[in-house]
Short mmCIF file of C-alpha atoms in Angstrom, two decimals:
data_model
loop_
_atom_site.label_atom_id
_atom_site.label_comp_id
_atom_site.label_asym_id
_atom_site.label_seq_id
_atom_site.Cartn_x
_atom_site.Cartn_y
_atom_site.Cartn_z
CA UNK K 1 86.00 78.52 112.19
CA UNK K 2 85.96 76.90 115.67
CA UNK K 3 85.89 79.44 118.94
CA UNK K 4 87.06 78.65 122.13
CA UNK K 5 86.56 80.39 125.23
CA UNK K 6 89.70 79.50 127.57
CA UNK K 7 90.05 81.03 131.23
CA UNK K 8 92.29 80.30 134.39
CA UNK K 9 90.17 79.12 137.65
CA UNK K 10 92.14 80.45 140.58
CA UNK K 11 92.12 79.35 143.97
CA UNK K 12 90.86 83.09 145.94
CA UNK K 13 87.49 83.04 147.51
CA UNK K 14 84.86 85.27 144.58
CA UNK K 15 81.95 87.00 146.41
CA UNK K 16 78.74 87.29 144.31
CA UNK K 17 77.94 90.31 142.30
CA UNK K 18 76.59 91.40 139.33
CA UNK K 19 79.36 91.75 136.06
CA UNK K 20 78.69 94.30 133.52
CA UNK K 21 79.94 95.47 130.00
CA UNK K 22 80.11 99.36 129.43
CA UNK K 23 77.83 100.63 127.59
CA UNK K 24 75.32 97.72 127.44
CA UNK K 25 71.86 97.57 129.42
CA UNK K 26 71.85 94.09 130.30
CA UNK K 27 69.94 92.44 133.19
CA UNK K 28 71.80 92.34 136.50
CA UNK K 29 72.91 88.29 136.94
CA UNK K 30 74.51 87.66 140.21
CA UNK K 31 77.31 84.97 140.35
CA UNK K 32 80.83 84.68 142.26
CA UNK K 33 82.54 83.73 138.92
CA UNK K 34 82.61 86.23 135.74
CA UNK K 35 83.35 83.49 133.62
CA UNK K 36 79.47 82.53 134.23
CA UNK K 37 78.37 86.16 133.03
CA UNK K 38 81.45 86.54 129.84
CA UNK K 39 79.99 82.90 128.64
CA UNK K 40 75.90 84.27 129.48
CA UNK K 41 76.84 87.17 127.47
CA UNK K 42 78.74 85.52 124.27
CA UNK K 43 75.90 82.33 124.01
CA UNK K 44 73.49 85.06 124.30
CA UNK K 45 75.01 87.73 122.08
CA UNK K 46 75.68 84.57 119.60
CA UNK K 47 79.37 84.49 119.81
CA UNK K 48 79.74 81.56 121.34
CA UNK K 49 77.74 77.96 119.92
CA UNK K 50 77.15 74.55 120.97
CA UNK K 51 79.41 73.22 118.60
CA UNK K 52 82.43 75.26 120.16
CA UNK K 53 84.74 74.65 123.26
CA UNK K 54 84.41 76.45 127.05
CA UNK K 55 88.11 74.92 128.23
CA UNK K 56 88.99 75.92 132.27
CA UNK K 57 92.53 75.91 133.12
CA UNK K 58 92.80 74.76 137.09
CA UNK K 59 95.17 73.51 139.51
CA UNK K 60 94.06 70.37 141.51
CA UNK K 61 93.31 73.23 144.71
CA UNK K 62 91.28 75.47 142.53
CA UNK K 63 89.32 72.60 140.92
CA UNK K 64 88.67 71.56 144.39
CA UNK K 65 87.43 75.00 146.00
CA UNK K 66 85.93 76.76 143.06
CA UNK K 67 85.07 74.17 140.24
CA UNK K 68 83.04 71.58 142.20
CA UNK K 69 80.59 72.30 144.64
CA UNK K 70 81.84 73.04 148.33
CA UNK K 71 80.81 73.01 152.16
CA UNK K 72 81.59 76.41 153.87
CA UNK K 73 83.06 75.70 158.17
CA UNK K 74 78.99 74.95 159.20
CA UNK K 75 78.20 72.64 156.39
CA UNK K 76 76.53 75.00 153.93
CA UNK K 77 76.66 73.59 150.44
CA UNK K 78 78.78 77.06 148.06
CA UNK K 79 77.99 76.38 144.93
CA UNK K 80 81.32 76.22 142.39
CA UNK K 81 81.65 77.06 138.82
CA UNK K 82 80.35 74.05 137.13
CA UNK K 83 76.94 74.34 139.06
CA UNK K 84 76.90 77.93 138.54
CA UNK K 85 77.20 76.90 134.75
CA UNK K 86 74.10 74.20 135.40
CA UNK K 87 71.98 77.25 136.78
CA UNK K 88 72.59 79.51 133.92
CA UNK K 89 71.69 77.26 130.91
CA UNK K 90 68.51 75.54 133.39
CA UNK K 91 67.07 78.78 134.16
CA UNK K 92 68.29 81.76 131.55
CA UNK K 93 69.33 80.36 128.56
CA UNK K 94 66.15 79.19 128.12
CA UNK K 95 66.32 75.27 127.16
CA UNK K 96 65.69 74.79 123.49
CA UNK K 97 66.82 78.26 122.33
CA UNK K 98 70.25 78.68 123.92
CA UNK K 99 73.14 76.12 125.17
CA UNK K 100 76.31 76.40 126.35
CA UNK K 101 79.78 74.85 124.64
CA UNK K 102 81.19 71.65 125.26
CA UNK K 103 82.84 72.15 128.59
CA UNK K 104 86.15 71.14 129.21
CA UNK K 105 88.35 71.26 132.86
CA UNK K 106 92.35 70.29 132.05
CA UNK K 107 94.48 70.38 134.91
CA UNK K 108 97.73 72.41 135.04
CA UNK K 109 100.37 73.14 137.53
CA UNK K 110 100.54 75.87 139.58
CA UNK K 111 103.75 77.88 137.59
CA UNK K 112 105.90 77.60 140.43
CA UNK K 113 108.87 76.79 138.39
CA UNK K 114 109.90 77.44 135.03
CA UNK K 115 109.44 73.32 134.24
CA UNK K 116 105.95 74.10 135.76
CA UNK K 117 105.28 76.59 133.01
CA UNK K 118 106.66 75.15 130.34
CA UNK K 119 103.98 72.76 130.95
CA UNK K 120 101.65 75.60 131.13
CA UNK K 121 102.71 76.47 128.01
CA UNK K 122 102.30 73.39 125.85
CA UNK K 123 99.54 72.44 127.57
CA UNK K 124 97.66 76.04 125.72
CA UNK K 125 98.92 75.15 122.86
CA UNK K 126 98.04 71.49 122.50
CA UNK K 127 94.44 72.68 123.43
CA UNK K 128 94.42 75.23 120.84
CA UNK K 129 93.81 74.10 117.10
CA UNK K 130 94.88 76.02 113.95
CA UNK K 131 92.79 78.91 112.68
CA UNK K 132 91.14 78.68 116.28
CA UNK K 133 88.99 82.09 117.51
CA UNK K 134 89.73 82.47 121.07
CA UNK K 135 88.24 84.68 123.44
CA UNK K 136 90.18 84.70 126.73
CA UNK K 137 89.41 85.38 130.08
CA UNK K 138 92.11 86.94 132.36
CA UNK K 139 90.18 87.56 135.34
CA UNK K 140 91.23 85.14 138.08
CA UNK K 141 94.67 84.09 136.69
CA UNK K 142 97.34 83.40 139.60
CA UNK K 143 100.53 84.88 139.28
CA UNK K 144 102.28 85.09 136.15
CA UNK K 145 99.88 82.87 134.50
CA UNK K 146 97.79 85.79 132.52
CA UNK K 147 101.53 86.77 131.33
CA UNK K 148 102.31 83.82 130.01
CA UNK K 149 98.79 83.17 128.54
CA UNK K 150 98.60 86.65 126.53
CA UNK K 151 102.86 85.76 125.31
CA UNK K 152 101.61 82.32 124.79
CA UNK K 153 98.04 83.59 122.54
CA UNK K 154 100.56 86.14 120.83
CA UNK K 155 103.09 82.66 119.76
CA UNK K 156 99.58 81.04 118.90
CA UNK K 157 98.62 83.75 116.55
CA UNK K 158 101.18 83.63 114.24
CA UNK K 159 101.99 79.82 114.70
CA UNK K 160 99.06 78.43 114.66
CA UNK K 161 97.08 81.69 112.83
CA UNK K 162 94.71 81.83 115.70
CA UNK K 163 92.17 84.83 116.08
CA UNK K 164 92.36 86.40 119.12
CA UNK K 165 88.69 87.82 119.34
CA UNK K 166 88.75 89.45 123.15
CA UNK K 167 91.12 89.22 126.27
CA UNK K 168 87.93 90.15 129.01
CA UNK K 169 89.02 91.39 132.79
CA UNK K 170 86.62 91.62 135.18
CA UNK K 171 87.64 94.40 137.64
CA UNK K 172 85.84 93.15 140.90
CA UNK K 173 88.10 96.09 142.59
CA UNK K 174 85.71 98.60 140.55
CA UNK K 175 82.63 97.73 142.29
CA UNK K 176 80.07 99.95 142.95
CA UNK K 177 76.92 99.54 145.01
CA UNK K 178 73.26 99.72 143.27
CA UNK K 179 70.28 99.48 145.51
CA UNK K 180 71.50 95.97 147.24
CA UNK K 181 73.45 94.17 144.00
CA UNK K 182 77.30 94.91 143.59
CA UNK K 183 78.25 95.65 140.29
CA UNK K 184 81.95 95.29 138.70
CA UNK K 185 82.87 96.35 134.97
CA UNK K 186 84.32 93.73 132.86
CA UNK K 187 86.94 95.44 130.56
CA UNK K 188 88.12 94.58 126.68
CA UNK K 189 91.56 94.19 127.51
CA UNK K 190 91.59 93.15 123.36
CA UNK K 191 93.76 96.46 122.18
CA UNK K 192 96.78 95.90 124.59
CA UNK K 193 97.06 92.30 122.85
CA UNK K 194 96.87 94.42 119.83
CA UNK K 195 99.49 96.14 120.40
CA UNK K 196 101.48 92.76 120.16
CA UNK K 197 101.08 92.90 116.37
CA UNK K 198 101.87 96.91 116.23
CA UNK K 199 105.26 95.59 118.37
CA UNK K 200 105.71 92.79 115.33
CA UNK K 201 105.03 95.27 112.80
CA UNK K 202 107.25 97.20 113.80
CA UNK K 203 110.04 94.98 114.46
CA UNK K 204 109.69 94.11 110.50
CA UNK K 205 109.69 97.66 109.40
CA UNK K 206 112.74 99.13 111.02
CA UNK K 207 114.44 95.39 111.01
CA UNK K 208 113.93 94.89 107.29
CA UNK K 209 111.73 97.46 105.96
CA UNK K 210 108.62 96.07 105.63
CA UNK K 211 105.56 98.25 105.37
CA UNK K 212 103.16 95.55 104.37
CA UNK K 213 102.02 94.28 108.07
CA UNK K 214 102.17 98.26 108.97
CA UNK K 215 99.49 98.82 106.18
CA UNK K 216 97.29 95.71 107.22
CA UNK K 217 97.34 97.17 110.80
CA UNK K 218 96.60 100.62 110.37
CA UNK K 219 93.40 99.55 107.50
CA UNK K 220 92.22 97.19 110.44
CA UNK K 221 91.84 100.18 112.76
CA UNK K 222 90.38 102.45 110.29
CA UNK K 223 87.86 100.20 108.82
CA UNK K 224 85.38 100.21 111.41
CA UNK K 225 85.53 104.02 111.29
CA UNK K 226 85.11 104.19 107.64
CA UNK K 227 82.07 101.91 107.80
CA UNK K 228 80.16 104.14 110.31
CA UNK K 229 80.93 106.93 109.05
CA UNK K 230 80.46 105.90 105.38
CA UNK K 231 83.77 107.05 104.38
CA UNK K 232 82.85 110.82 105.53
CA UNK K 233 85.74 110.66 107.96
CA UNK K 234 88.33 113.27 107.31
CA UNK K 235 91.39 111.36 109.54
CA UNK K 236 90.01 107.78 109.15
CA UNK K 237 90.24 109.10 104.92
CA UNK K 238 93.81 110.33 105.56
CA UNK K 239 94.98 107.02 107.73
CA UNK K 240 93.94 105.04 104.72
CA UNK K 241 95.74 106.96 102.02
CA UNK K 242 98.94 106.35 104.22
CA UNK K 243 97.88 102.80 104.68
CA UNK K 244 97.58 102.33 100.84
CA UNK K 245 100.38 104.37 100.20
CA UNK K 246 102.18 102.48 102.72
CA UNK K 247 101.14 98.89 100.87
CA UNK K 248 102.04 100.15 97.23
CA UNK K 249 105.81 100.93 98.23
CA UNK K 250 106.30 97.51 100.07
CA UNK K 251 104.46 95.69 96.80
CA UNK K 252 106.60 97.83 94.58
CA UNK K 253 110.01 97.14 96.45
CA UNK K 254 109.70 93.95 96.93
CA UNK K 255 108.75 93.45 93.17
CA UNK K 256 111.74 96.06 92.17
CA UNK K 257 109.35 97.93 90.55
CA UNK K 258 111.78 100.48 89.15
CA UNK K 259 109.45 102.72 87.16
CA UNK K 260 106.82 102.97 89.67
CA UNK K 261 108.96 103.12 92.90
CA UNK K 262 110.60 106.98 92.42
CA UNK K 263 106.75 108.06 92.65
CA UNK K 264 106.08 105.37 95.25
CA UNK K 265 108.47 106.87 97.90
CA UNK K 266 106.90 110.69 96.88
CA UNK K 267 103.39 109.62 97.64
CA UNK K 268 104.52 107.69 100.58
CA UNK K 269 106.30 110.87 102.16
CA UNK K 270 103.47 113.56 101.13
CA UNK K 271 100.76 111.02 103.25
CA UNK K 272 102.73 110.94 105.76
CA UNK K 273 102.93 114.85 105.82
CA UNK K 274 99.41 114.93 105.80
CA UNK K 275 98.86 112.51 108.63
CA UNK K 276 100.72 113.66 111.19
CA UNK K 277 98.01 114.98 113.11
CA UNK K 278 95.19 111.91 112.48
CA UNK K 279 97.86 109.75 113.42
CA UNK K 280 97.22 110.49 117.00
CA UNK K 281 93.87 108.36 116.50
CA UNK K 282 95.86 104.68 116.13
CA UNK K 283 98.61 105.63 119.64
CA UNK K 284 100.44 102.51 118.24
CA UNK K 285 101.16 104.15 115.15
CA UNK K 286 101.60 107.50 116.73
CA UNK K 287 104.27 106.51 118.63
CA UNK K 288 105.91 104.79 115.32
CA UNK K 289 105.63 107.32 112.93
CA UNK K 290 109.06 109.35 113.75
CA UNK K 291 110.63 105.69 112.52
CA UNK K 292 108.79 105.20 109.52
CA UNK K 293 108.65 109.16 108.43
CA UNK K 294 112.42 109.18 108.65
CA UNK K 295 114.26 107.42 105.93
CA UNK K 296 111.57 109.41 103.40
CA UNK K 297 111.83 112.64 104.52
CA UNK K 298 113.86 113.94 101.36
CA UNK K 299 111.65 112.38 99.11
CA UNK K 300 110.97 115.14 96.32
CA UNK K 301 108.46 115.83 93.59
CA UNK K 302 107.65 112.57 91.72
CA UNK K 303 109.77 113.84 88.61
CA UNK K 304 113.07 113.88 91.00
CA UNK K 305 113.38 109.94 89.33
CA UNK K 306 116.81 109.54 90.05
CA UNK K 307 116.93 111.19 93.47
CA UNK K 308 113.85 109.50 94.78
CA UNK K 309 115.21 106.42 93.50
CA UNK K 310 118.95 106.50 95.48
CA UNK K 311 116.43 107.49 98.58
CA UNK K 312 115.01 103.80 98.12
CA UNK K 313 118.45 102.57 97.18
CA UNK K 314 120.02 103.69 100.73
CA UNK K 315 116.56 102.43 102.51
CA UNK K 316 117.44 98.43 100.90
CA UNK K 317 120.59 98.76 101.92
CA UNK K 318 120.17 99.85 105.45
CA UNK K 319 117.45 96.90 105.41
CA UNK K 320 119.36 94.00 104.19
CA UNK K 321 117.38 94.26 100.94
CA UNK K 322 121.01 93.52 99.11
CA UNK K 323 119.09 92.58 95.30
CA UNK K 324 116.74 94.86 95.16
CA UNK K 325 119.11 97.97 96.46
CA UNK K 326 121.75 96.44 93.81
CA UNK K 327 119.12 95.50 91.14
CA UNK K 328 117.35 99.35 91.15
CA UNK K 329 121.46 100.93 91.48
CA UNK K 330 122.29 99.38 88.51
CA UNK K 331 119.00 100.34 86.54
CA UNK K 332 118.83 103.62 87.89
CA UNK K 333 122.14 104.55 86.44
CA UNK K 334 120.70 103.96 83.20
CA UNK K 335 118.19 105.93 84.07
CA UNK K 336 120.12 108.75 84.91
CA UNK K 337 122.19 108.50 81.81
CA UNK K 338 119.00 108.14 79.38
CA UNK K 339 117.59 111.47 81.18
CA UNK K 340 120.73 113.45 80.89
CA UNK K 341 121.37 112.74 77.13
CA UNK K 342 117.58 113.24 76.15
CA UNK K 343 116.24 109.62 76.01
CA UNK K 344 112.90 108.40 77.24
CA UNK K 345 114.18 106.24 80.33
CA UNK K 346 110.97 104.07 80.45
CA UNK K 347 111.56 102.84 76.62
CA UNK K 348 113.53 99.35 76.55
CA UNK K 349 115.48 100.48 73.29
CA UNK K 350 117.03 103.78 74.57
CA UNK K 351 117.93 102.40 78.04
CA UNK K 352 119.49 99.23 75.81
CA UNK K 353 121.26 101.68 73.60
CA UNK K 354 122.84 103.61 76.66
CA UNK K 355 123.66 100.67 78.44
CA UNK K 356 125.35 99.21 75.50
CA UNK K 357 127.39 101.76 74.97
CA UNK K 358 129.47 101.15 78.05
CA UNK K 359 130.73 98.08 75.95
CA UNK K 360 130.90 100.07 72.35
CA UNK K 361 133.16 102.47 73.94
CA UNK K 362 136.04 100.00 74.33
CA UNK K 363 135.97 99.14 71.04
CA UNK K 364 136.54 100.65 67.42
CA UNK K 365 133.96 101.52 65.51
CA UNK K 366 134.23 98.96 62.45
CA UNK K 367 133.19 96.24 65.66
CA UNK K 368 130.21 97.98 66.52
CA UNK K 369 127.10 95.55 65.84
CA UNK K 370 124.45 97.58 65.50
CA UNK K 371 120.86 95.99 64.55
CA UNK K 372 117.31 97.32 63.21
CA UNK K 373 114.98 96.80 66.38
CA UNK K 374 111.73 95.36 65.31
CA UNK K 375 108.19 95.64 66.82
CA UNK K 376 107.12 92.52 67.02
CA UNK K 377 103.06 93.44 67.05
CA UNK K 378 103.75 95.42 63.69
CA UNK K 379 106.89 93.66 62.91
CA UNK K 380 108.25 97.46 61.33
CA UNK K 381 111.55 98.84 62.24
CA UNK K 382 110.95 100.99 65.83
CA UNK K 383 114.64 101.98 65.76
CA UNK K 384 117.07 101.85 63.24
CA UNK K 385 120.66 101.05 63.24
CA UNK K 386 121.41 104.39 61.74
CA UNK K 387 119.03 106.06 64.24
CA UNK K 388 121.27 103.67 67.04
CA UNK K 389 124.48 105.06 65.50
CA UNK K 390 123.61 108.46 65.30
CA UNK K 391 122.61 108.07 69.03
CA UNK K 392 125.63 106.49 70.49
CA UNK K 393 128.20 108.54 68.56
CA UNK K 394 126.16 111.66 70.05
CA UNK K 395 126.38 110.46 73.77
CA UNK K 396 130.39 109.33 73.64
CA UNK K 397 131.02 112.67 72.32
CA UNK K 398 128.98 115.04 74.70
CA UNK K 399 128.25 112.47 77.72
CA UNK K 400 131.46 114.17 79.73
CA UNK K 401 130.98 111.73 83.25
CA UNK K 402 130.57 108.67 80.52
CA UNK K 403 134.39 106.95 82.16
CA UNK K 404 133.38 107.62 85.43
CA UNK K 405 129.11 106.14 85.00
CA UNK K 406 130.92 103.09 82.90
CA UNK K 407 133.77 102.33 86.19
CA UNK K 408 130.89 102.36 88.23
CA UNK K 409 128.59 100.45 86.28
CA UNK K 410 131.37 97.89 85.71
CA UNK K 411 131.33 97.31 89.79
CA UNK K 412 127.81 97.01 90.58
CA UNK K 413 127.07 94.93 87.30
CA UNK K 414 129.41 92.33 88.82
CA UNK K 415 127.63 92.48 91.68
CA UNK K 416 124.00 92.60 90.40
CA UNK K 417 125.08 89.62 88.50
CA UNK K 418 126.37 87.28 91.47
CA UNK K 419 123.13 87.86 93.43
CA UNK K 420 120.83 87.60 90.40
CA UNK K 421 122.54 84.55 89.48
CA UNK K 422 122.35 82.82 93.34
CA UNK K 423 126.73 83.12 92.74
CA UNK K 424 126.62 80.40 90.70
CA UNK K 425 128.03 82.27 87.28
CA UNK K 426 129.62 85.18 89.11
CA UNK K 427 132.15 85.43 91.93
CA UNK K 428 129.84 86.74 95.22
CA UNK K 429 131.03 88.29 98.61
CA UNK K 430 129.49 88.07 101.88
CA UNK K 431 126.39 89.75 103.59
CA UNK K 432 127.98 92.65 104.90
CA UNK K 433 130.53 93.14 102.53
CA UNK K 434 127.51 93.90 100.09
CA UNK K 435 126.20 96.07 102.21
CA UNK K 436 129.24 98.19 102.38
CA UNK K 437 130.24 98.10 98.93
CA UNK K 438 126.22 99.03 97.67
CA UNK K 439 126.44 102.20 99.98
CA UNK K 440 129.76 103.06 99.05
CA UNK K 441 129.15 102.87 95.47
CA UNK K 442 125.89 104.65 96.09
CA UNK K 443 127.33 107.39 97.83
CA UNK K 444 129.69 107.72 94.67
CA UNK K 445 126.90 107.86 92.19
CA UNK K 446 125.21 110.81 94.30
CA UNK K 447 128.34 113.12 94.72
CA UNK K 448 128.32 112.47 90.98
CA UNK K 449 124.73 113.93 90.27
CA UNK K 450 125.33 116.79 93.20
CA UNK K 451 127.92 117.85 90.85
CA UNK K 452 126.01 117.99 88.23
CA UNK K 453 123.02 119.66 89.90
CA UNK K 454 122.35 122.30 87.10
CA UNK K 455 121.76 119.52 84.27
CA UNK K 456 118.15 120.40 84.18
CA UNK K 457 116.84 117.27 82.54
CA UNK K 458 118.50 114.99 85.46
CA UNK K 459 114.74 113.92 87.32
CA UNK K 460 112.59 114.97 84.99
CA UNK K 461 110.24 112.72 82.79
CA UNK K 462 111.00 112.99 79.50
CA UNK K 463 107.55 111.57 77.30
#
């Protein structure tokens, strides 16, 4: 994958000292430009190749002061940036061992307009390739320029699926003196840019419900933790049972995954419960996690099916997630009638038989046509269509909310059917008017079951 190091050349006058990254006992190197000491320490460090790209972004004033060589007011020769570069690869790089990248100067307006950085701007991102690594130097930007860069990187790494592998700052104003040499940090500016993708992640999750980008972030921060700590973490452990948990609901939902998604949600809530306090270790997150605990909150125990179920109903609809919320109303109706009249709601035949008999029910009996269902593995009868009469005649006579499950099934079947259909067999409605008319009949569907509360088998697995 091809790196690039890219950094702005200003136009200030740099006095020499002697750049350093915390926590890393490298010799003292004194220059006037920390671009000479971040590219010293990623050729040497192995992050940065000969077959890679140094690119310097300079006005025609900087290139003139602080690229090319200079003569101070009495004639002495101050050495710019490209002979600083000569120096380091002649004398430490040690010739044979180490070089530096290709080295590239491209010329750029100063920003004093907005036509001035729109130049700016596609002049980045003609110079950047796709699936480029980019480390970028902020240091000596003028003006809005390292604004525009890090918006311009952020465009880059989802456009062009660049890898933004360090935003450096070298903090000349932290100096401090040692014996006769100045030294000045250089700090890894890298998790503010970070928090670009937290700010996209979260756009998707409380725009559309998305959890998926949420997960990947939250396992990217963890990972490192888990490795040193070889998984013996107790939060890093906890973060990545909510990341997981956090993966398998978006999977599930986006799949419909009826079965599975009622124990989804469940999971999802009960690791969030449990990482409320680790959560303070990813402050992105933190500051998220009101926002994502929210619309689960009143997830119950995995056997509340039906419940559980209408919690991810409302979440699709309040999403825009029109088919799925209509797709798992529909089915969990059936659900709801298969559990309250004693039938396994995971078996194809008994939610068939219960949904069929919203259609037997308008007709006489002698019409009824009732067939043998046959396994086709063992090809033996698996249910009768005695064992299918007995059945139906059972639930018409003792099913009491049977008119008011089949008016309501009626309307979201017509529904289901225009959007599973692209409207091409069924008449459709608008955007919003789905929206309305899936949380309406939602909201119908639970006053129904709140009503019938003390039916003890409604939400609980029947094997």
């Amino acid at each position: 994958m091809p790196t690039k190091f890219i950094s702005f050349l200003g136009f200030g006058t740099y006095s020499a000292c002697s750049y350093f990254f915390e926590n890393e006992q490298e010799e003292p190197y004194v220059t006037r430009f920390v671009q000479v000491s971040l590219i010293r320490h990623l050729v040497l460090s192995g992050q940065l190749s000969p077959d890679d790209e140094i690119l310097f972004l300079v006005t025609d004033a900087a290139k003139s002061k602080n690229y090319l060589n200079n003569q101070d007011e009495i004639g002495n020769i101050i050495i710019g940036l490209e002979g600083e570069l000569a120096r380091l690869e002649k004398t430490v790089l040690k010739p044979g061992k180490f070089r530096l990248p290709k080295i590239k100067t491209i010329g750029i307006p100063e920003g004093k307009s907005e036509n001035e950085l729109w130049q700016i701007f596609n002049t980045l991102v003609d110079n950047v390739n796709d699936s480029d690594r980019v480390f970028y130097d902020i240091t000596h930007s003028f003006r809005s320029l390292p604004t525009l860069a890090l918006v311009v990187l952020n465009y880059l790494r989802i456009v062009k699926k660049i890898t933004i592998e360090k935003i450096f700052y070298g903090a000349y104003e932290a100096k401090s003196k040692a014996v006769d040499i100045e030294h000045a940090p250089i700090f890894d500016l890298t998790p503010f840019v970070d928090l670009m993708e937290w700010t996209t992640a979260a756009d998707h999750f409380i725009r559309t419900g998305n959890t998926l980008l949420l997960s990947e972030l939250t396992k990217k921060e963890i990972q490192p933790i888990l490795s040193l700590s070889r998984g013996k973490n107790e939060k890093a452990n906890i973060l990545n049972k909510l990341s997981k948990s956090l993966e398998k609901f978006g999977k599930d939902l986006f799949i419909v995954n009826g079965p599975k998604i009622s124990k989804d949600i469940y999971q999802l809530n009960d690791n969030i419960q449990n990482s409320k306090e680790s959560v303070s270790e990813i402050p992105p997150l933190a500051y998220l996690f009101e926002k994502i605990q929210k619309p689960f909150e009143t997830a119950q125990v995995p056997e509340s099916i039906v419940e559980n179920t209408n919690i991810v109903i409302r979440f699709c609809f309040n999403h825009g997630l029109i088919q799925q919320g209509f797709t798992l109303l529909d089915e969990n109706l059936i659900t709801y009638g298969c559990l309250k009249n004693g039938l396994d709601h995971i078996q194809p035949k008994f939610r068939e038989l219960y949904s069929s008999v919203f259609g037997l029910k308008e007709k006489p009996e002698s019409q009824w046509q009732l067939r043998d269902r046959v396994n086709q593995k063992t090809k033996k009868v698996s249910f009768s269509k005695e064992e299918q009469l007995e059945a139906v005649k059972k639930i018409m006579s003792s099913d009491s909310e049977l008119d008011i499950l089949a008016k309501l099934r009626k309307q979201i079947s017509q529904l289901r059917n225009a959007l599973n259909h692209a409207t091409f067999n069924a008449s459709g409605v608008e955007y919003d008017v789905y929206i309305e008319k899936g949380n309406s009949l939602l909201t119908e569907f639970e006053k129904m079951i709140s009503a019938k509360k003390d039916n003890s088998k409604v939400g609980v697995y029947e094997q």
